[in-house]
Structure formats: structure tokens, C-alpha cells
Coordinates of C-alpha atoms and ligand atoms in Angstrom, one line a residue:
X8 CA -13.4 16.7 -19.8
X9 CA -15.6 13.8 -18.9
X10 CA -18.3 15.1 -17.5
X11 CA -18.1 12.1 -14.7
X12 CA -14.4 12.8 -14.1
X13 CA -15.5 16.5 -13.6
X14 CA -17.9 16.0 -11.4
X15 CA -15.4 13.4 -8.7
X16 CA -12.7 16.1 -9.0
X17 CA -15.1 18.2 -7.3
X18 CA -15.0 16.0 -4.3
X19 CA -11.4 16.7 -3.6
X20 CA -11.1 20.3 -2.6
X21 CA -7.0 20.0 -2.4
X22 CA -7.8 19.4 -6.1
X23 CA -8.8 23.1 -6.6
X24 CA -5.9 24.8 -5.7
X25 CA -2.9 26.5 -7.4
X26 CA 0.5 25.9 -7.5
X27 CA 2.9 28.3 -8.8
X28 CA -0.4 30.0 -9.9
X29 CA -1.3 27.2 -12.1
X30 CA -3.9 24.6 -11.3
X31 CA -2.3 21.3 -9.1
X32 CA -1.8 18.6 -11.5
X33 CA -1.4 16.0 -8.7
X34 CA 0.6 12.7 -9.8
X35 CA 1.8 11.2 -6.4
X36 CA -0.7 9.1 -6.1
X37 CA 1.3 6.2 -5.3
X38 CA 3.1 8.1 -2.4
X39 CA -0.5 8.8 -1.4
X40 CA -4.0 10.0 -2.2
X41 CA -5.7 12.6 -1.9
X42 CA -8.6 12.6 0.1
X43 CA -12.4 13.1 -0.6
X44 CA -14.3 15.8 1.3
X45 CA -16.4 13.1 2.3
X46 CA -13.5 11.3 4.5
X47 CA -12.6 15.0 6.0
X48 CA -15.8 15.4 7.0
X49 CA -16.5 12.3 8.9
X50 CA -12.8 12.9 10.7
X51 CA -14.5 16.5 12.0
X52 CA -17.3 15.5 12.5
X53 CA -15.7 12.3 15.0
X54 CA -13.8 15.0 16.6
X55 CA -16.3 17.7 16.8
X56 CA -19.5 14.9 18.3
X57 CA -17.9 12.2 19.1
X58 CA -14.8 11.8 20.4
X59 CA -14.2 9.4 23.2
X60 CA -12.1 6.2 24.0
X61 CA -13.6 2.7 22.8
X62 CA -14.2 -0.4 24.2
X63 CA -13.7 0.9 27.8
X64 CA -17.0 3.4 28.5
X65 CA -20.5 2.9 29.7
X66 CA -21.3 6.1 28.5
X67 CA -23.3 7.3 25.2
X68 CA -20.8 8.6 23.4
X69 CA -17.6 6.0 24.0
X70 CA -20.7 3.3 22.7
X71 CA -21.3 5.3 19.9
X72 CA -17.1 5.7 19.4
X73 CA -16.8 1.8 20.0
X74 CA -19.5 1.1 17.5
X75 CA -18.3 3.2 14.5
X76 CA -14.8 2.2 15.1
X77 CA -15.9 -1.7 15.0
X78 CA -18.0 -0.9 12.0
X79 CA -14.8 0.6 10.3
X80 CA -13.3 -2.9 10.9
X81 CA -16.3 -4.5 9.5
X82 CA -16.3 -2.2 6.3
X83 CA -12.3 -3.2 5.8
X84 CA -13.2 -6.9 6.3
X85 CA -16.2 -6.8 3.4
X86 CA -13.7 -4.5 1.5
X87 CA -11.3 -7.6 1.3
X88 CA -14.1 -10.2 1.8
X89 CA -12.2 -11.4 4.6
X90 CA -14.1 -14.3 6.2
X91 CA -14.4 -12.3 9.9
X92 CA -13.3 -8.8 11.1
X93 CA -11.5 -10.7 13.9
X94 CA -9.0 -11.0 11.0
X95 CA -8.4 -7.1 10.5
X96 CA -6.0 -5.6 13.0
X97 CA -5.7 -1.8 12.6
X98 CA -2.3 -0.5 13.0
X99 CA -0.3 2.6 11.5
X100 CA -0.3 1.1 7.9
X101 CA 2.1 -1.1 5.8
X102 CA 5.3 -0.6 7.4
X103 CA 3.8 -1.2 10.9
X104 CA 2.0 -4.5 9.8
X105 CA 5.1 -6.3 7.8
X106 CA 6.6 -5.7 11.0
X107 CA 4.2 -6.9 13.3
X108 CA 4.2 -10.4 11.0
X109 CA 8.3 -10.1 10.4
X110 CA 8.3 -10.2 14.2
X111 CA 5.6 -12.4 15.7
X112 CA 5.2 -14.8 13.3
X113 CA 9.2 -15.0 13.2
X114 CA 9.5 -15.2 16.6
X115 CA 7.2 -18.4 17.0
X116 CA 8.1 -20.3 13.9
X117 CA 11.6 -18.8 12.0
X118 CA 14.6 -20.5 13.4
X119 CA 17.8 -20.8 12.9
X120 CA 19.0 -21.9 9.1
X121 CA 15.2 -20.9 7.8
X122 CA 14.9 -18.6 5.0
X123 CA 12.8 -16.0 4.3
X124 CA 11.8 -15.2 0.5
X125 CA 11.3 -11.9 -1.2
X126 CA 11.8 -10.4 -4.0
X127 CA 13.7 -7.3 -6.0
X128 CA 10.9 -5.7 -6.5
X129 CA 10.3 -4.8 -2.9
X130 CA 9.6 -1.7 -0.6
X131 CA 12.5 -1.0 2.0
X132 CA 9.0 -1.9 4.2
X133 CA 9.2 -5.4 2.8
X134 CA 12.9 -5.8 3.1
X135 CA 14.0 -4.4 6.2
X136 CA 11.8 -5.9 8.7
X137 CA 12.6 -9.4 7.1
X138 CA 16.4 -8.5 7.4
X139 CA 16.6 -7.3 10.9
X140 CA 14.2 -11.1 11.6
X141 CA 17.1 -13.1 9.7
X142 CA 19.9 -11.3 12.1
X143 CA 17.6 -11.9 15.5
X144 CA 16.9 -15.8 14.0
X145 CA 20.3 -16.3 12.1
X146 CA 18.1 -17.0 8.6
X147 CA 18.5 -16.3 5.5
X148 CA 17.3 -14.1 3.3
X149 CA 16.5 -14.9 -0.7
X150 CA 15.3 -12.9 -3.1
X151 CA 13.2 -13.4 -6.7
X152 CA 14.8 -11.8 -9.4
X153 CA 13.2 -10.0 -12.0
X154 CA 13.3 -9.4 -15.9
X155 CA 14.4 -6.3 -17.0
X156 CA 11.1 -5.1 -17.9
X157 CA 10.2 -5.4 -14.2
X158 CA 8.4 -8.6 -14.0
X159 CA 9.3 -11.2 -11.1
X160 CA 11.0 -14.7 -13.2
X161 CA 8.6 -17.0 -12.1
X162 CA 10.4 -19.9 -12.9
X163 CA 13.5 -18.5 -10.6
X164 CA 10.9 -18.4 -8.0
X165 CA 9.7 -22.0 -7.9
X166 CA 13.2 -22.9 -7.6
X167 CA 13.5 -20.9 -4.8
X168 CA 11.2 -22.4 -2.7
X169 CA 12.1 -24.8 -0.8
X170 CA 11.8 -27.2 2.5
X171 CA 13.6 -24.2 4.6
X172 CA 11.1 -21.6 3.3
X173 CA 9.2 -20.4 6.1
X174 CA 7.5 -17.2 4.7
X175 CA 7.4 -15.6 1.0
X176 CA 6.8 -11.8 1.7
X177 CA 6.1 -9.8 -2.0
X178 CA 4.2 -6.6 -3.3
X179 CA 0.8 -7.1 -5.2
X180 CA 1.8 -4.0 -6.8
X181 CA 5.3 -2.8 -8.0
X182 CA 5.4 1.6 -6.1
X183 CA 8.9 2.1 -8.1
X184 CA 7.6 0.2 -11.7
X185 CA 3.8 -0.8 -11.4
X186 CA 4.0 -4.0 -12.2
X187 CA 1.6 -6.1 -10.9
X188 CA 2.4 -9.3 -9.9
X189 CA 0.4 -12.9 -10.6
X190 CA 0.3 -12.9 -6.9
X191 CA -2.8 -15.8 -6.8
X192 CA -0.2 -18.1 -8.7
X193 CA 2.4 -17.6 -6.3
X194 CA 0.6 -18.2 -3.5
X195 CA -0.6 -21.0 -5.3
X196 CA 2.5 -22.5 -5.9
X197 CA 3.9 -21.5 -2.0
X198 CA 0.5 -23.4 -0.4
X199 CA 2.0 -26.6 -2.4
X200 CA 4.7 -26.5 -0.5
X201 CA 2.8 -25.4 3.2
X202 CA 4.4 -22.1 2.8
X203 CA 2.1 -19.1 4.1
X204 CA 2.7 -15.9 1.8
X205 CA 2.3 -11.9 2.6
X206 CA 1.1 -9.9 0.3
X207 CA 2.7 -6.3 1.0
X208 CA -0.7 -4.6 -0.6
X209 CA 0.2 -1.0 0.1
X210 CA -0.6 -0.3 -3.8
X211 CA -3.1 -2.8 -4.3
X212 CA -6.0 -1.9 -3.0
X213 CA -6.5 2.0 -5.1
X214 CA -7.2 -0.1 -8.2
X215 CA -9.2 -3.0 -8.2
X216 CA -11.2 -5.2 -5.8
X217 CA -9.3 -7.6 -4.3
X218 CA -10.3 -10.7 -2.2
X219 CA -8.5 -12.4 0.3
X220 CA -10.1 -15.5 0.5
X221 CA -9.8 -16.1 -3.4
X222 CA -6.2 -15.0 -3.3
X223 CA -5.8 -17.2 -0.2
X224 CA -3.4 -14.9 0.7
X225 CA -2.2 -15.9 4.6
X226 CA -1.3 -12.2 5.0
X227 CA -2.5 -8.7 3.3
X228 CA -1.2 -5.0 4.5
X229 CA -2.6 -1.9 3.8
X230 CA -2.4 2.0 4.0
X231 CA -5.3 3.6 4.0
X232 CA -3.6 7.1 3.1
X233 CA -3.0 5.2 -0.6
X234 CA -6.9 4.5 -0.6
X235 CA -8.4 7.6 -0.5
X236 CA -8.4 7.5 3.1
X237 CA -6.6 9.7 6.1
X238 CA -3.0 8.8 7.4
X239 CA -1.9 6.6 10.5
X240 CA -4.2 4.2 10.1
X241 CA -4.0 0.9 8.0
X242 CA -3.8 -2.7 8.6
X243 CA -3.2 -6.6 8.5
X244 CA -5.4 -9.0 7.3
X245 CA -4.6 -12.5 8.6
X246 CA -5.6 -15.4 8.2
X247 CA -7.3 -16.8 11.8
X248 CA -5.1 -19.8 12.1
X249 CA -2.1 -18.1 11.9
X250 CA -3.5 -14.8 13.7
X251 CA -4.2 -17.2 16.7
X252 CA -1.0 -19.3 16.7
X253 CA 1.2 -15.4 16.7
X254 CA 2.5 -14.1 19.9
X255 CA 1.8 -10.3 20.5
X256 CA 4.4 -7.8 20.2
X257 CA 3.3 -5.2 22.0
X258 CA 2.0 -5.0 25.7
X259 CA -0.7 -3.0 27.5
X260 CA -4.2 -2.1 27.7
X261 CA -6.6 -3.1 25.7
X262 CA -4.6 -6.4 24.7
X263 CA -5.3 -7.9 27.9
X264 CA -7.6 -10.1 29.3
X265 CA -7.3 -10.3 32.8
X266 CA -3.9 -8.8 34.4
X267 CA -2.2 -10.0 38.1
X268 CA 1.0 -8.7 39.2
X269 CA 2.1 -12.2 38.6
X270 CA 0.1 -13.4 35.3
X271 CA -1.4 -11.9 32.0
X272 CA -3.9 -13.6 29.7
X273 CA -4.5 -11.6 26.5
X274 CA -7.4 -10.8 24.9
X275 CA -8.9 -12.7 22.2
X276 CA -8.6 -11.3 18.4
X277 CA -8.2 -8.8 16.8
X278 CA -7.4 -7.1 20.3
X279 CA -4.8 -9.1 21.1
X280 CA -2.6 -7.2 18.4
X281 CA -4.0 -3.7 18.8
X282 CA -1.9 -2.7 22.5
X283 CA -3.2 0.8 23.7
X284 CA -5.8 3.3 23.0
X285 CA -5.9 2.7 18.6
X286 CA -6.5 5.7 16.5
X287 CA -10.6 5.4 16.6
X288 CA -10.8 8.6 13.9
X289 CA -8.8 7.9 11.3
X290 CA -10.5 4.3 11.4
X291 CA -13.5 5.5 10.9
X292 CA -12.2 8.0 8.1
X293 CA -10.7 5.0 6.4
X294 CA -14.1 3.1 6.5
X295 CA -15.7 6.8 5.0
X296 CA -12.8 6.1 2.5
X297 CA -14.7 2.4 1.5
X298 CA -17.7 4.0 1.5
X299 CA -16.8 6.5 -1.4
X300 CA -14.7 3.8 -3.6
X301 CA -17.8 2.2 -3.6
X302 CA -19.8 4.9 -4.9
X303 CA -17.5 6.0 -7.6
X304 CA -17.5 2.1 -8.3
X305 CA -14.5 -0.1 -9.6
X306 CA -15.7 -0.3 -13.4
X307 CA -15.5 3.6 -13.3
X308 CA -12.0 3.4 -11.5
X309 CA -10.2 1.1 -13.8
X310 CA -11.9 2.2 -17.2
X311 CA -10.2 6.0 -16.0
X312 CA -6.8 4.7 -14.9
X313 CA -6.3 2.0 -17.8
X314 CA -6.7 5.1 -20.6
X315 CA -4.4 7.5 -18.5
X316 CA -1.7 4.2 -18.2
X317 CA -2.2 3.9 -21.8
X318 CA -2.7 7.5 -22.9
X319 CA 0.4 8.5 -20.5
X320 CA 2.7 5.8 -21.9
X321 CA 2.4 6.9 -25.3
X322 CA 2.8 10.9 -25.1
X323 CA 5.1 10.3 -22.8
X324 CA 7.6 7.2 -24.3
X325 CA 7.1 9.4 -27.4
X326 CA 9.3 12.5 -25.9
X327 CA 13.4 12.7 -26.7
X328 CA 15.8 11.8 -24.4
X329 CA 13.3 10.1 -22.3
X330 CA 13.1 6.4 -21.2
X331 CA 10.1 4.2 -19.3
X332 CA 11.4 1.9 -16.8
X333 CA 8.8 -0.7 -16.3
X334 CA 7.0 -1.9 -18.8
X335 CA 5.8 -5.3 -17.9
X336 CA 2.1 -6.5 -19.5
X337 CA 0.4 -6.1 -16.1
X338 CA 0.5 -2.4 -14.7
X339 CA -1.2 -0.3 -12.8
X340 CA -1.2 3.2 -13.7
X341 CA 1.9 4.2 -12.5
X342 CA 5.0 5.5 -14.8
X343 CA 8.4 5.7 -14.1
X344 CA 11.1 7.1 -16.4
X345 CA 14.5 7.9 -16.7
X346 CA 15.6 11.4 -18.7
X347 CA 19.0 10.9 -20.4
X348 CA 21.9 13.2 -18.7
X349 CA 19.4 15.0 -16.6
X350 CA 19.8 14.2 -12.7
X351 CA 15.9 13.7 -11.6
X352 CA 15.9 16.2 -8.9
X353 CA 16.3 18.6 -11.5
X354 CA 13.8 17.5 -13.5
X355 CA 11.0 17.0 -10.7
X356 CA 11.9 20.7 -9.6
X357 CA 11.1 22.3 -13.1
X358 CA 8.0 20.4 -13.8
X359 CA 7.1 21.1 -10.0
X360 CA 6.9 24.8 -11.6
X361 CA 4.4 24.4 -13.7
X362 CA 2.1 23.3 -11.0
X363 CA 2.8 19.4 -11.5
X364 CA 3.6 17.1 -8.7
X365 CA 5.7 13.7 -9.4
X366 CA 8.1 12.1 -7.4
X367 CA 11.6 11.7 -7.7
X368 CA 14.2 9.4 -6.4
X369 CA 14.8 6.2 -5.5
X370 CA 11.1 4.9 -4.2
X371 CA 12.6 3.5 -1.3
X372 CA 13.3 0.3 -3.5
X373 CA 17.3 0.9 -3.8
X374 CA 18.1 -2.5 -4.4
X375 CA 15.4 -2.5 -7.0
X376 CA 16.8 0.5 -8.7
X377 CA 20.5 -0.9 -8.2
X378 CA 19.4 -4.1 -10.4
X379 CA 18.1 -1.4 -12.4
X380 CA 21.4 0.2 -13.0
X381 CA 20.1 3.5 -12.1
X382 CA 19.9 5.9 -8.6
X383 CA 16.1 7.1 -9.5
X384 CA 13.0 7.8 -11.9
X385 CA 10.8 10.4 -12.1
X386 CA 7.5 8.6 -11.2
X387 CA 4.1 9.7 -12.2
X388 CA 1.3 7.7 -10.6
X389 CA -2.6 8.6 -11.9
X390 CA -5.6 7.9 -10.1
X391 CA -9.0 8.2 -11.6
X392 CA -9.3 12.0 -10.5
X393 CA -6.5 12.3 -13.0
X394 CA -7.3 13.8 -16.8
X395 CA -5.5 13.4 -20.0
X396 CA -5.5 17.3 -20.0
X397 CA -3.0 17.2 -17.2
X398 CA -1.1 14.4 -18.9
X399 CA -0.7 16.7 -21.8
X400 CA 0.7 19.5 -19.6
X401 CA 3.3 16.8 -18.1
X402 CA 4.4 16.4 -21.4
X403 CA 4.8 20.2 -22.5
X404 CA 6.5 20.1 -18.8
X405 CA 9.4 17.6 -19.8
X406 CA 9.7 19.3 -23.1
X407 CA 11.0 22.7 -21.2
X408 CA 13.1 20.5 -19.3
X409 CA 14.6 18.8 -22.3
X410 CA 15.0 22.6 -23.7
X411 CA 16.3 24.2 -20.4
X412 CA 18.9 21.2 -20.6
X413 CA 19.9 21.4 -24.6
Ligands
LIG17 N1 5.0 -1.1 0.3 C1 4.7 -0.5 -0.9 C2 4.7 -1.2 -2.1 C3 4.5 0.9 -0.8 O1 4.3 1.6 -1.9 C4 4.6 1.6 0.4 C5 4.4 3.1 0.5 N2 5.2 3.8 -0.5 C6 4.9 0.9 1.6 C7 5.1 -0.5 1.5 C8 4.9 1.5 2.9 O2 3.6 2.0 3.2 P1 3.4 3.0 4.5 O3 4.5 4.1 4.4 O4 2.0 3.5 4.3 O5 3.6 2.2 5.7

């Protein structure tokens, strides 16, 4: 094995473990990372010195919680080169920040007869929250279609923009298929028309730097459990201007300014969006999470990921009876595929034996996989802890199923 691959495998203890008394071949990474022991130990050690509320305390150690918890917002915002950490609001992750946006920013400028544009390729995250805003606002929603090979049809999509467009909501990168999508061009060609655009970047940020301010993206979510980081935490970027023109949806300390029995002002940003006591350790374990992308470095990252995607596709395209779904020219390493006559839960459950997680089913992207004519894949997602060596036993794993099924 690469001695450099070795050597960040060894800072992921989950890693080390058996399953089914072989070693954990872990491929799930889309669903979510593992995490380095460098994240679990800042989370302990929060808990074990440091633990106290923020923003509210005189006292040593609620300063010293305030002041790593604003420093995780600062990390985020260099992380995404946002222009000010006023523009990253921590919340629970993906889902909860498509939300906040589907409902704030609906609420002060969706109306009746507007429409909302998104595309096949999207999370239930990115489709539901858009869907219950059309019902509230009696708008409409549109979706881009896609090729068969899972990329968006661009030229669908500038057709579909239009005077009544208020918001285009899409994924930078494809969960179910990988595909990543030319999401600077669309935004591009949505800012021609005034239109703001979210970017749903739940996958987006494990493989590559991104940049807000390049992308001039109005909107960018996150997880930070699919970046290395601990779970129930992530966040919005967004853009001032629009950040400051958004009502806030949810009511309570912390998102106040001054409170009468007969008046509220709220609190400037980002605290105007983050309503109650926010989760201060899992903040600071997501900025822990920065801090070790940045030392295993992004040309290391994608050199890894690009041979498994590569390395993976063939040995894997190259087994009877099976079939990729996705194969658009810009992927991240994620593959999905189909097994012919053989139902994916029993698949997933046999290679699951041999120590080897994947997920199964639908991705929650149904009306992606009904476009798709099918009810699933079997997904295997890498990340760069990930070894051709455990590729290779993925692919002696489908055989047996192939075999068990013959
Ligand atoms: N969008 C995409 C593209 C995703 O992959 C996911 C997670 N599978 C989500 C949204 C939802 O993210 P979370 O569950 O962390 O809120």
C-alpha cells in the first residue's frame, strides 16, 4: 500500500476494526465519513475542559467556549473563502439549511405563480422543502432533466429559466450518481437573469476546494459528518445581501437583540439565524475537521480518489451481470450499479459479510432513480483512506454474489 495512504488510515481508529472477522472495508462515504482521531479528540477534550454556554458568560471558560466556537465559524468561512463569517450560520447540516432558505427566503420574496427550479438529480433534502414552499406560496415547481448518463441537459435548463424564476436550488455533487455538475456555469447563466442560486453542497466539499465567492454562489449548505467532521452540525453560507434582506424562522435567545413584552429587535448576523443555545462542540469538531483536510492537503486527496474512481470503474464495469449507473465525464468518486435479477438488498447483505460496507437503495433521490427506471443501486463511495486492495475484495465480493445467485 502507499506508504502515505497507510500512514492516514492510521488516523481513523474505526478504520482498524473487524467486521465479520475481516477488516472494515468502509465504502459509505457518501452517506458519511469517518472521522479522524484528531476531530474525536478535540470533541473530549471540549467536553472534558471546556464546556460551557457561548456568547452569554463573563466567566473564563464560557470566553474560552465563545472564542473557539467563533473561530470554528472563521475556519468554515476561510474553508469556503467566504468574504465574512457573518455569512456562515451553523445549523444541523444540509437538510436543516435548504430549509431555513426554502422558508425564509420564500417567505419574503416567493409569491404566488413564482416557480422554483430544481433538478432530477436532487436529494429528497432539495426537493421537499421546495415542495412544501410551492404549497404554502401556491408556486410552482420545475425541474432540469437529465441525460441518461446522469448529467443535467444544460440547454433544457436555460429554457427553463425564466421571468417567474425566483430561486434555482441544485446539488454540486450527484449522492445517488456522482456527477458533478458545471454548477459556476449555471449560476452564471441564473445571475443573467437576477436569479439567486443554492448550491445543495452536502457532497461537495470531501473532494475539492471550493470557493464561494468564485462560484458566486448566493447560497452553499453543508454537513460536516460528510467532511470528516462529527454529526449535527453543518451550515449555510449566504451571501450578506440576501442573509440581511431574510426574515428568521426560528424565535428565542440568542437571536435577539433587545426583547419587551410588546417588541423584539433581532440580533444582527449570523445570530439572527442561529435561535437557542447552538451545538458549540461539534462546531468546534467540524473546524478540527478543516484543520486535518488541510494537512492531508487537496492534491493528496484528489490524486487518491481520482485512481480509486478510475481503478473501481474498471474492475468493477468489468464483472457479469453488473451495470454502472452514472457515468457522466465529471464524477467524483462515487459508484453506483445495478446487478441484473438480483434485488440490492440481497446483494448489500452478502458483500456486508465479507466485511464491506456499501449502501443500498434508493439514496433518497426516488424521482431520480424513477427517471432511472430502476428502485435502487448498490452505491460504493471512496474517500482517500480508501485502497485499491479493498476495491479488489469488493470485486471478489460481487463475484460470490453473482455465484450464490447462478
Ligand atoms: N443533499 C445531498 C446531495 C446529500 O448527499 C445529502 C446526504 N445524503 C443531503 C443533501 C442531506 O444531508 P444531511 O442529511 O447531512 O442533512
Amino acid at each position: 500500500m502507499n506508504p502515505l495512504i497507510e500512514k492516514i488510515r492510521a488516523d481513523f481508529p474505526i478504520l482498524q476494526q473487524t467486521i465479520h472477522g475481516k477488516p472494515l472495508a468502509y465504502f459509505d462515504n457518501a452517506a458519511t465519513t469517518q472521522k479522524p482521531q484528531s476531530v474525536i479528540d478535540t470533541i473530549t477534550r471540549f467536553y472534558t475542559e471546556e464546556n460551557s454556554n457561548v456568547h452569554r458568560g463573563v466567566h473564563r471558560m464560557s470566553q474560552a467556549a465563545t472564542q473557539a466556537y467563533e473561530l470554528a465559524r472563521q475556519k468554515m468561512a476561510d474553508f469556503l473563502n467566504a468574504s465574512s463569517s457573518a455569512e456562515i450560520i451553523f445549523t444541523r447540516g444540509t437538510t436543516e439549511s435548504i430549509n431555513l432558505v426554502a422558508y425564509c427566503y420564500g417567505e419574503a420574496f416567493v409569491n404566488e405563480g413564482d416557480e422554483i427550479l430544481i433538478s432530477a438529480l436532487e436529494h429528497h433534502s432539495d426537493i421537499v422543502p421546495w415542495q412544501q414552499l410551492c404549497i404554502r406560496k401556491k408556486a410552482t415547481l420545475k425541474v432540469i432533466p437529465i441525460f441518461d448518463n446522469g448529467e443535467l441537459d444544460l440547454d433544457a435548463y436555460k429554457k427553463l429559466l425564466s421571468a417567474k424564476t425566483r430561486i434555482v436550488a441544485v446539488n454540486h455533487i450527484s449522492n445517488a450518481l456522482g456527477t458533478i455538475n458545471p454548477i459556476k456555469e449555471m449560476i452564471q447563466l441564473a445571475h443573467e437573469m437576477n436569479i439567486p442560486v443554492l448550491i445543495d453542497g452536502a457532497q461537495g466539499l470531501s473532494h475539492g476546494p471550493v470557493d464561494v465567492q468564485d462560484l458566486d454562489c448566493d447560497f452553499y449548505t453543508f454537513s460536516a459528518h460528510k467532511m470528516y467532521g462529527p454529526m449535527g452540525i453543518g451550515g449555510l453560507y449566504g451571501k450578506r445581501e440576501w442573509l440581511e434582506k431574510m426574515p428568521p424562522y426560528q424565535f428565542g435567545g440568542e437571536m435577539i437583540s433587545k426583547v419587551t413584552f410588546e417588541k423584539t429587535t433581532f440580533n444582527e448576523l449570523p445570530y439572527k439565524f442561529e435561535a437557542g443555545t447552538p451545538n458549540v462542540a461539534d462546531a468546534i469538531g467540524l473546524g478540527a475537521a478543516i484543520d486535518y483536510l488541510g494537512q492531508v492537503g487537496w492534491e493528496t486527496i484528489r490524486t487518491q480518489e481520482a485512481d480509486l474512481l478510475a481503478y473501481g470503474t474498471q474492475q468493477i464495469s468489468a464483472i457479469k451481470n453488473v451495470k454502472i449507473i452514472g457515468t457522466a465525464t465529471q464524477k467524483a468518486s462515487i459508484i453506483s450499479f445495478v446487478m441484473n435479477n438480483i434485488h440490492f438488498f440481497d446483494a448489500g447483505t452478502i458483500i456486508d459479510q465479507f466485511g464491506i460496507a456499501v449502501r443500498t437503495g434508493n439514496h433518497c433521490t426516488q424521482p431520480l432513480m424513477e427517471r432511472l427506471g430502476i428502485i435502487g443501486t448498490i452505491r460504493a463511495s471512496f474517500a482517500f483512506y480508501n485502497t485499491r486492495n479493498e476495491i479488489d475484495r469488493l470485486v471478489d465480493a460481487i463475484g460470490k454474489v453473482n455465484e450464490l445467485f447462478e
